[in-house]
Amino acid sequence: MADAAAQNFDLEDIRTTLITPTAPIQSATHGGRAKCLQRLARLDLPVPRTVALSFDVVHEIAHGQMPDIPDLLSKFDPGALLCVRPSSEDPDWGGPGTVLNVGMNDAAYVELSDRIGREAAAGLYQRFVQSYAIHVARLDPDLFDEDGGTSGSEGLSAALAAFEEEAEEHFPQSPEVQLAQVLRSMARAWEGTSARLLRQARGAPADAGLGLVVQEMALGLGRGECGSGVFQLVDSETGLLQVTGRYLSQSQGREALEGQGAIFLARDPRGPSLEELDPAAFAELKSHAALMRRRLRAEMQIEFTLENGKLSILDGVVVQRSARGAVRIAVRLCEDGIITPQEAVLRVEPQTLTALLHRQVDPKAARDVVGQGIAASPGAASGRIVFTAADAQASQSRGENCVLVRRETSPEDVRGMHASVAVLTERGGITSHAAVIGRGIGLPCVVGAARMKLSPEDRTLRTEDGRVLTEGEIITVDGTNGEVLLGAPKMLEARLDDAFRTLLSWADAERDIGIRANADTPSDAQTARNFEAEGIGLCRTEHMFFEPGRLTVMREMIFADRADDRREALERLLPMQRADFIELFRIMQGLPVCIRLFDPPLHEFLPTDRQGLRDLADALDLPVSVVTRRVREMGEYNPMLGLRGVRLGITVPEIYDMQARAIFEATLEASRDGAPVVPEVMIPLVSTRREVEIVRARIDAVAAAVRTERGRSFTYRLGVMVETPRACLQAGEIAQHAHFLSFGTNDLTQMTYGLSRDDAGRFMSDYVAQGVFPEDPFHRLDRDGVGELLTIGLERGRRGRAGITVSICGEHGGNPDSIAFCREAGFDYVSCSPFRVPVARLAAAQDAIRHKIERS
Ligand code: PEP
Ligand code: MG
């Protein structure tokens, strides 16, 4: 209020403002649409008279306090028809649908019939009654079928009669009543729970405001060339320059995009165009669009009408665009000198990049197609079937890829969608909840697979050819072509196109924190390389022992009683492990590769079912009873806090000896035909300095032995994974024996909260829903608690050893907010899953740019 007074604005002017070039309108108070209309007015474009209602006014309307409606109407010509559009702060947050032709009543019908003809006037009135009945009076839509039924004056009478019957009152004739009801229903819709959850899923704060704009209608109906359409200079999907949109004679709103008989805008071999029908209007539109692009510094979509050849610009919104389109548009705006590289970097939402980064099913792979639906969000992913959002979260916390299969999704499923690699729904279309959210978060998604039969009660999914799939079976969702495949066919890795590379090169120029990838396999490493990761920040070696042919040897090693027997089994694993590392080093040639020594409890490698125990007894030539007893004896009450990580390194040191030897021999091998490799060896789950001293002494001894045996020298860097709270507190001591510290934020979060990574999914939704946690702390780093431990660890570590490299390698490394935390805290790099590398590069650059802007 003080601000308004200081700026000498009448408070009423701010709340209910005629949009003029100088009116006090801001996106933060009136929404993006109102602000954009003001910019169009400043460009002197032919925008009909428009009044903006501020967020405050709309909030009050939702709670029953109406503004002065006669005063609002007095700002327009008497008898004018109006439309009301939503104006949220960020147009991507959505809002209630536009309502056209407010003010239409029996008297206006008579007057309009003279002006535009009886049939056209009746059609307009009928459409208003229908839309008012459904969206404002909330009557049964089936009674007011907007597409079918009769039209003209007969249709109008039927619609009015249906309204009277259902609402038990006459259709309101007073423009004041109509406008007040339209405003009230739009304001209330915005404050409803489902609208709130939907916009929150799109990144809006819970209390985001809604403005409304009330605009005089330019009818698009009548004598001479009348009609409406939408126009943009680029293709939304590809981002390439191409006039796109449609025009429909005698139409209103966005009917041109749906209605029969719409024509192209630019000349087109496929059919008639506006360019041929009305070359002057087309040329005028094109020049307005170019002016808007230059001055509003964005690709805009124009909503326009023609009235007897006279052009009106009703609205301008930033064009809807796919992730690929967004990248190309931002790059070209910059190359055309309209925006700076920094602005281009800020224009692309990092999370949406995932859509460009997903694997595709290899076209050469065999496809066992078991269902077909609508291709709603591109990319393909394979995972185990889960039927509820809670199961999806539990699956994620176990580190298992899952596909969420639902009849249709609702806002309550959003968290489960985040936890899944893909989504499949039986119902729904391209704009269904699953499709919208899937595209928003870059999740492969097939919707409306109606010929597959889902039975949530008995947790089965019947395929189109009658096979019955149960929970846990692996399927692949191909969101690029809408197919559902059984199993996990071979995938093709994603690659970056030129615009993408250009944008990320601008991002890299601004970025001041390193980005590495967590990569365990050659295919992960290749993806990391394709996405220009600056090295591997975490290679979890234990996955390598689960491969066929290795597991049995591994089990023999685990069962060995004596160190010599253990060593003998490990000697058989050594060449396999060495081959793994040679491949990784070759793919990453010239870049650092950080290999984490063995981490999980050994009994994870032992069988639990009868058949597995029998197979193991066969392999070891022991009675099943002995094997069963030994396996039972090795079980732990709390394995995540038991004999794992460095504790194995201390008590069963032969495993780390073998791994260190494999790493060093691979180093020499891979350095033979390329740049020298400097491996990084990392010790997991450390909590004391003494653990590091003991393990380091053994690794140094292995390095010395390999140097002597091979007669060649090499260097390596030793690091400690800081993932227990004690290690954070002791980081100063620990750092004295390490070249680098890498914070494992998964375990650190688990141990800081005392919250099991594997079980948290069961109640996380409740915790977040009740606001106990603002967000799942395994997903977004808890800045307050875990963050404080990180800061303490970082400061003490740097004090213990000046210049020590400090990083994080938990899942948080790919989360934009967590990356921002690490950047601001002064970490050297973050390491995240390979597919999140481009997202992380962009997010880190955006944070750096925002800070620069704040400081300047
Ligand atoms: C961690 O704990 O953060 C980590 C990266 O290791 P893992 O997830 O393998 O326990
Ligand atoms: Mg860990």
GROMACS .gro file of C-alpha atoms in nm, residues 92 225 229 290 298 388 427 431-432 498 529 542 552 559 566 619 626 682 716 722 749:
model
   21
   92ASP     CA    1   0.294  -2.228  -1.757
  225GLU     CA    2  -1.416  -1.165  -4.411
  229GLY     CA    3  -0.707  -1.791  -3.561
  290ALA     CA    4   0.815  -1.032  -3.597
  298ALA     CA    5   1.045  -1.438  -2.721
  388THR     CA    6   0.042  -4.778  -0.686
  427ARG     CA    7  -0.748  -4.430  -1.984
  431THR     CA    8  -0.398  -3.380  -2.236
  432SER     CA    9  -0.479  -3.617  -1.951
  498ASP     CA   10   2.366  -2.897  -3.242
  529ARG     CA   11   3.087  -3.914  -2.239
  542GLU     CA   12   2.969  -5.430  -0.666
  552THR     CA   13   2.940  -6.829  -0.829
  559PHE     CA   14   3.220  -6.909   0.177
  566ARG     CA   15   3.958  -6.639  -0.046
  619ALA     CA   16   2.873  -7.557  -0.687
  626VAL     CA   17   2.548  -7.670   0.566
  682MET     CA   18   3.757  -4.434  -0.306
  716TYR     CA   19   4.669  -4.262  -0.833
  722VAL     CA   20   3.210  -3.921   0.357
  749THR     CA   21   2.071  -3.857   0.461
   0.00000   0.00000   0.00000
